[in-house]
PDB file of C-alpha atoms in Angstrom:
ATOM      1  CA  UNK A   1      -1.846 -34.121  -5.832  1.00  0.00           C
ATOM      2  CA  UNK A   2      -2.387 -31.396  -3.458  1.00  0.00           C
ATOM      3  CA  UNK A   3       1.273 -30.418  -3.499  1.00  0.00           C
ATOM      4  CA  UNK A   4       1.774 -30.696  -6.991  1.00  0.00           C
ATOM      5  CA  UNK A   5      -1.113 -28.138  -7.714  1.00  0.00           C
ATOM      6  CA  UNK A   6       0.477 -25.757  -5.437  1.00  0.00           C
ATOM      7  CA  UNK A   7       3.653 -25.819  -6.848  1.00  0.00           C
ATOM      8  CA  UNK A   8       2.385 -25.558 -10.043  1.00  0.00           C
ATOM      9  CA  UNK A   9      -0.260 -22.531  -8.853  1.00  0.00           C
ATOM     10  CA  UNK A  10       2.607 -21.159  -7.604  1.00  0.00           C
ATOM     11  CA  UNK A  11       4.811 -21.022 -10.612  1.00  0.00           C
ATOM     12  CA  UNK A  12       1.853 -19.455 -12.694  1.00  0.00           C
ATOM     13  CA  UNK A  13       1.799 -16.734  -9.795  1.00  0.00           C
ATOM     14  CA  UNK A  14       5.601 -15.852 -10.012  1.00  0.00           C
ATOM     15  CA  UNK A  15       5.533 -15.649 -13.974  1.00  0.00           C
ATOM     16  CA  UNK A  16       2.116 -13.418 -13.517  1.00  0.00           C
ATOM     17  CA  UNK A  17       4.041 -11.165 -11.216  1.00  0.00           C
ATOM     18  CA  UNK A  18       7.200 -11.198 -13.245  1.00  0.00           C
ATOM     19  CA  UNK A  19       5.476 -10.389 -16.301  1.00  0.00           C
ATOM     20  CA  UNK A  20       3.716  -7.719 -14.466  1.00  0.00           C
ATOM     21  CA  UNK A  21       6.840  -6.196 -12.966  1.00  0.00           C
ATOM     22  CA  UNK A  22       9.088  -6.399 -16.099  1.00  0.00           C
ATOM     23  CA  UNK A  23       6.639  -5.419 -18.681  1.00  0.00           C
ATOM     24  CA  UNK A  24       8.592  -2.193 -19.558  1.00  0.00           C
ATOM     25  CA  UNK A  25      11.842  -4.511 -20.403  1.00  0.00           C
ATOM     26  CA  UNK A  26       9.876  -6.705 -22.278  1.00  0.00           C
ATOM     27  CA  UNK A  27       8.538  -3.740 -24.646  1.00  0.00           C
ATOM     28  CA  UNK A  28      12.063  -2.561 -24.852  1.00  0.00           C
ATOM     29  CA  UNK A  29      13.540  -6.237 -25.850  1.00  0.00           C
ATOM     30  CA  UNK A  30      10.971  -6.418 -28.331  1.00  0.00           C
ATOM     31  CA  UNK A  31      11.851  -3.278 -29.853  1.00  0.00           C
ATOM     32  CA  UNK A  32      15.367  -3.808 -30.304  1.00  0.00           C
ATOM     33  CA  UNK A  33      14.808  -7.405 -31.308  1.00  0.00           C
ATOM     34  CA  UNK A  34      12.521  -5.564 -33.986  1.00  0.00           C
ATOM     35  CA  UNK A  35      15.212  -3.322 -34.626  1.00  0.00           C
ATOM     36  CA  UNK A  36      17.826  -5.979 -35.531  1.00  0.00           C
ATOM     37  CA  UNK A  37      14.680  -8.027 -37.598  1.00  0.00           C
ATOM     38  CA  UNK A  38      14.489  -5.189 -39.881  1.00  0.00           C
ATOM     39  CA  UNK A  39      18.435  -4.832 -39.723  1.00  0.00           C
ATOM     40  CA  UNK A  40      19.233  -8.230 -41.005  1.00  0.00           C
ATOM     41  CA  UNK A  41      15.788  -8.576 -43.203  1.00  0.00           C
ATOM     42  CA  UNK A  42      16.083 -11.298 -46.128  1.00  0.00           C
ATOM     43  CA  UNK A  43      19.832 -10.986 -45.953  1.00  0.00           C
ATOM     44  CA  UNK A  44      19.497 -14.826 -44.441  1.00  0.00           C
ATOM     45  CA  UNK A  45      15.718 -15.407 -45.194  1.00  0.00           C
ATOM     46  CA  UNK A  46      15.394 -16.571 -42.434  1.00  0.00           C
ATOM     47  CA  UNK A  47      12.001 -17.300 -39.789  1.00  0.00           C
ATOM     48  CA  UNK A  48      12.803 -13.394 -38.234  1.00  0.00           C
ATOM     49  CA  UNK A  49      11.901 -12.105 -42.097  1.00  0.00           C
ATOM     50  CA  UNK A  50       9.008 -14.179 -42.217  1.00  0.00           C
ATOM     51  CA  UNK A  51       7.743 -12.684 -39.076  1.00  0.00           C
ATOM     52  CA  UNK A  52       8.385  -9.087 -39.841  1.00  0.00           C
ATOM     53  CA  UNK A  53       6.241  -9.771 -42.988  1.00  0.00           C
ATOM     54  CA  UNK A  54       3.156 -11.513 -41.121  1.00  0.00           C
ATOM     55  CA  UNK A  55       3.393  -8.753 -38.565  1.00  0.00           C
ATOM     56  CA  UNK A  56       3.257  -5.683 -41.523  1.00  0.00           C
ATOM     57  CA  UNK A  57       0.595  -7.656 -43.449  1.00  0.00           C
ATOM     58  CA  UNK A  58      -1.974  -8.732 -40.374  1.00  0.00           C
ATOM     59  CA  UNK A  59      -1.458  -4.966 -38.437  1.00  0.00           C
ATOM     60  CA  UNK A  60      -1.502  -2.797 -41.637  1.00  0.00           C
ATOM     61  CA  UNK A  61       1.799  -1.617 -40.465  1.00  0.00           C
ATOM     62  CA  UNK A  62       5.611  -0.679 -41.621  1.00  0.00           C
ATOM     63  CA  UNK A  63       9.182  -0.482 -40.141  1.00  0.00           C
ATOM     64  CA  UNK A  64       9.215   0.123 -36.174  1.00  0.00           C
ATOM     65  CA  UNK A  65       8.362   3.608 -35.492  1.00  0.00           C
ATOM     66  CA  UNK A  66       7.189   4.104 -39.480  1.00  0.00           C
ATOM     67  CA  UNK A  67       8.049   3.024 -42.894  1.00  0.00           C
ATOM     68  CA  UNK A  68      11.295   5.768 -42.971  1.00  0.00           C
ATOM     69  CA  UNK A  69      12.943   3.034 -40.532  1.00  0.00           C
ATOM     70  CA  UNK A  70      13.712   0.911 -44.223  1.00  0.00           C
ATOM     71  CA  UNK A  71      15.957   3.377 -45.283  1.00  0.00           C
ATOM     72  CA  UNK A  72      18.376   2.448 -42.819  1.00  0.00           C
ATOM     73  CA  UNK A  73      18.450  -1.074 -43.985  1.00  0.00           C
ATOM     74  CA  UNK A  74      20.687  -2.757 -46.390  1.00  0.00           C
ATOM     75  CA  UNK A  75      17.205  -3.899 -47.822  1.00  0.00           C
ATOM     76  CA  UNK A  76      15.950  -0.779 -48.687  1.00  0.00           C
ATOM     77  CA  UNK A  77      19.338   0.197 -50.618  1.00  0.00           C
ATOM     78  CA  UNK A  78      18.948  -3.241 -52.474  1.00  0.00           C
ATOM     79  CA  UNK A  79      15.150  -3.536 -53.131  1.00  0.00           C
ATOM     80  CA  UNK A  80      13.141  -0.780 -50.964  1.00  0.00           C
ATOM     81  CA  UNK A  81      10.681  -1.006 -48.924  1.00  0.00           C
ATOM     82  CA  UNK A  82       9.656  -4.414 -48.419  1.00  0.00           C
ATOM     83  CA  UNK A  83       6.051  -5.732 -50.596  1.00  0.00           C
ATOM     84  CA  UNK A  84       4.705  -6.625 -47.079  1.00  0.00           C
ATOM     85  CA  UNK A  85       4.309  -3.000 -46.208  1.00  0.00           C
ATOM     86  CA  UNK A  86       1.881  -2.192 -49.620  1.00  0.00           C
ATOM     87  CA  UNK A  87      -1.823  -0.954 -49.011  1.00  0.00           C
ATOM     88  CA  UNK A  88      -2.445  -2.800 -52.002  1.00  0.00           C
ATOM     89  CA  UNK A  89      -0.069  -5.137 -53.802  1.00  0.00           C
ATOM     90  CA  UNK A  90      -1.400  -4.536 -57.414  1.00  0.00           C
ATOM     91  CA  UNK A  91      -0.692  -0.679 -56.810  1.00  0.00           C
ATOM     92  CA  UNK A  92       3.245  -1.134 -55.479  1.00  0.00           C
ATOM     93  CA  UNK A  93       5.994  -1.210 -57.994  1.00  0.00           C
ATOM     94  CA  UNK A  94       9.734  -1.720 -57.085  1.00  0.00           C
ATOM     95  CA  UNK A  95      10.501   2.268 -58.512  1.00  0.00           C
ATOM     96  CA  UNK A  96       7.728   3.226 -55.624  1.00  0.00           C
ATOM     97  CA  UNK A  97       9.050   0.934 -52.907  1.00  0.00           C
ATOM     98  CA  UNK A  98      12.605   2.597 -53.429  1.00  0.00           C
ATOM     99  CA  UNK A  99      11.562   6.265 -53.298  1.00  0.00           C
ATOM    100  CA  UNK A 100      10.430   7.256 -49.778  1.00  0.00           C
ATOM    101  CA  UNK A 101       8.190  10.296 -51.111  1.00  0.00           C
ATOM    102  CA  UNK A 102       6.528   7.825 -53.352  1.00  0.00           C
ATOM    103  CA  UNK A 103       6.323   5.509 -51.016  1.00  0.00           C
ATOM    104  CA  UNK A 104       4.712   7.470 -48.434  1.00  0.00           C
ATOM    105  CA  UNK A 105       1.275   7.143 -50.655  1.00  0.00           C
ATOM    106  CA  UNK A 106       1.648   3.175 -51.569  1.00  0.00           C
ATOM    107  CA  UNK A 107       2.610   1.872 -47.634  1.00  0.00           C
ATOM    108  CA  UNK A 108       1.732   1.863 -44.672  1.00  0.00           C
ATOM    109  CA  UNK A 109       2.837   4.642 -42.478  1.00  0.00           C
ATOM    110  CA  UNK A 110       2.414   3.707 -39.393  1.00  0.00           C
ATOM    111  CA  UNK A 111       5.197   2.002 -37.454  1.00  0.00           C
ATOM    112  CA  UNK A 112       4.341  -1.753 -36.040  1.00  0.00           C
ATOM    113  CA  UNK A 113       6.177  -1.709 -32.275  1.00  0.00           C
ATOM    114  CA  UNK A 114       2.872   0.764 -31.182  1.00  0.00           C
ATOM    115  CA  UNK A 115       0.510  -1.622 -32.904  1.00  0.00           C
ATOM    116  CA  UNK A 116       2.036  -4.559 -31.265  1.00  0.00           C
ATOM    117  CA  UNK A 117       2.437  -3.237 -27.890  1.00  0.00           C
ATOM    118  CA  UNK A 118      -1.250  -1.544 -28.081  1.00  0.00           C
ATOM    119  CA  UNK A 119      -2.650  -4.827 -29.713  1.00  0.00           C
ATOM    120  CA  UNK A 120      -0.808  -6.886 -26.572  1.00  0.00           C
ATOM    121  CA  UNK A 121      -1.950  -4.371 -23.710  1.00  0.00           C
ATOM    122  CA  UNK A 122      -5.468  -4.688 -25.341  1.00  0.00           C
ATOM    123  CA  UNK A 123      -5.804  -8.894 -24.830  1.00  0.00           C
ATOM    124  CA  UNK A 124      -4.110  -8.390 -21.645  1.00  0.00           C
ATOM    125  CA  UNK A 125      -7.365  -8.320 -19.557  1.00  0.00           C
ATOM    126  CA  UNK A 126      -8.796 -11.631 -21.872  1.00  0.00           C
ATOM    127  CA  UNK A 127      -5.142 -13.373 -20.995  1.00  0.00           C
ATOM    128  CA  UNK A 128      -5.705 -12.220 -17.060  1.00  0.00           C
ATOM    129  CA  UNK A 129      -9.382 -13.339 -16.609  1.00  0.00           C
ATOM    130  CA  UNK A 130      -8.486 -16.858 -18.257  1.00  0.00           C
ATOM    131  CA  UNK A 131      -5.394 -16.889 -15.818  1.00  0.00           C
ATOM    132  CA  UNK A 132      -7.887 -16.051 -13.255  1.00  0.00           C
ATOM    133  CA  UNK A 133     -10.428 -19.076 -14.122  1.00  0.00           C
ATOM    134  CA  UNK A 134      -7.615 -21.411 -14.210  1.00  0.00           C
ATOM    135  CA  UNK A 135      -6.324 -20.281 -10.902  1.00  0.00           C
ATOM    136  CA  UNK A 136      -9.519 -20.957  -8.906  1.00  0.00           C
ATOM    137  CA  UNK A 137      -9.817 -24.295 -10.378  1.00  0.00           C
ATOM    138  CA  UNK A 138      -6.381 -24.708  -9.232  1.00  0.00           C
ATOM    139  CA  UNK A 139      -7.726 -23.624  -5.751  1.00  0.00           C
ATOM    140  CA  UNK A 140     -10.613 -25.760  -5.781  1.00  0.00           C
ATOM    141  CA  UNK A 141      -8.453 -28.479  -6.584  1.00  0.00           C
ATOM    142  CA  UNK A 142      -5.910 -28.372  -3.635  1.00  0.00           C
ATOM    143  CA  UNK A 143      -8.789 -27.814  -1.431  1.00  0.00           C
ATOM    144  CA  UNK A 144     -10.729 -30.941  -2.637  1.00  0.00           C
ATOM    145  CA  UNK A 145      -7.582 -33.129  -2.558  1.00  0.00           C
ATOM    146  CA  UNK A 146      -7.097 -31.629   1.113  1.00  0.00           C
ATOM    147  CA  UNK A 147     -10.584 -32.755   2.061  1.00  0.00           C
ATOM    148  CA  UNK A 148      -9.956 -36.254   0.307  1.00  0.00           C
ATOM    149  CA  UNK A 149      -6.581 -36.576   1.908  1.00  0.00           C
ATOM    150  CA  UNK A 150      -8.076 -35.906   5.151  1.00  0.00           C
ATOM    151  CA  UNK A 151     -11.304 -38.331   4.710  1.00  0.00           C
ATOM    152  CA  UNK A 152      -8.994 -41.019   3.735  1.00  0.00           C
ATOM    153  CA  UNK A 153      -7.020 -40.446   6.437  1.00  0.00           C
ATOM    154  CA  UNK A 154     -10.223 -40.336   9.064  1.00  0.00           C
ATOM    155  CA  UNK A 155     -11.541 -43.317   7.495  1.00  0.00           C
ATOM    156  CA  UNK A 156      -8.121 -45.487   8.217  1.00  0.00           C
ATOM    157  CA  UNK A 157      -7.862 -44.471  11.823  1.00  0.00           C
ATOM    158  CA  UNK A 158     -12.161 -45.635  11.706  1.00  0.00           C
ATOM    159  CA  UNK A 159     -10.706 -49.118  10.814  1.00  0.00           C
ATOM    160  CA  UNK A 160      -8.260 -49.757  13.339  1.00  0.00           C
TER     161      UNK A 160
END
C-alpha cells in the first residue's frame, strides 16, 4: 500500500513539475488552438465553436487578442462577429456585427487569450494549495502504512 501511494505521489509530483516547466509551451499551444477554433468557427458547428462561445460569454471577451481577430475568419464574411461577443444581446444586430467600426461599440473589445491565461494564473495558487494538502495526506498515509507494516512484521517474529 505504501508503495502504491508513493507511486501516485511521484506521478503527481512529476506532473506538477512538468506543468510548471512547460507553462509557456502550454500558453503558446492554447493560443494556437484558440486561433484554429476561431478560423473553423461554426463551419462544422462542433464542440470547439461552443467552447469559443462559452469563453466569450463567460469572460466578456471577443477574439484571441481583440475583437478584430474575427475579421480574418470565414464566419465574419458570412455573418460578422458572433453574437457571443455582444455586450447586450438585445442591442446587437447582424448589420452592426458585420461592420467593425459599429461593432466596436456593441461587442467586448478585449481578447480572450489574455483573460483566460490571467484567470488560470490567478487560480493557480488555489490549485497549488489543494495539491500540497493532498500530497501531505499521501505522505502521512505512506508513513502510517510503513509503520503498520513494521508493526505487523515485529509481531510475527514475537509470535514465533
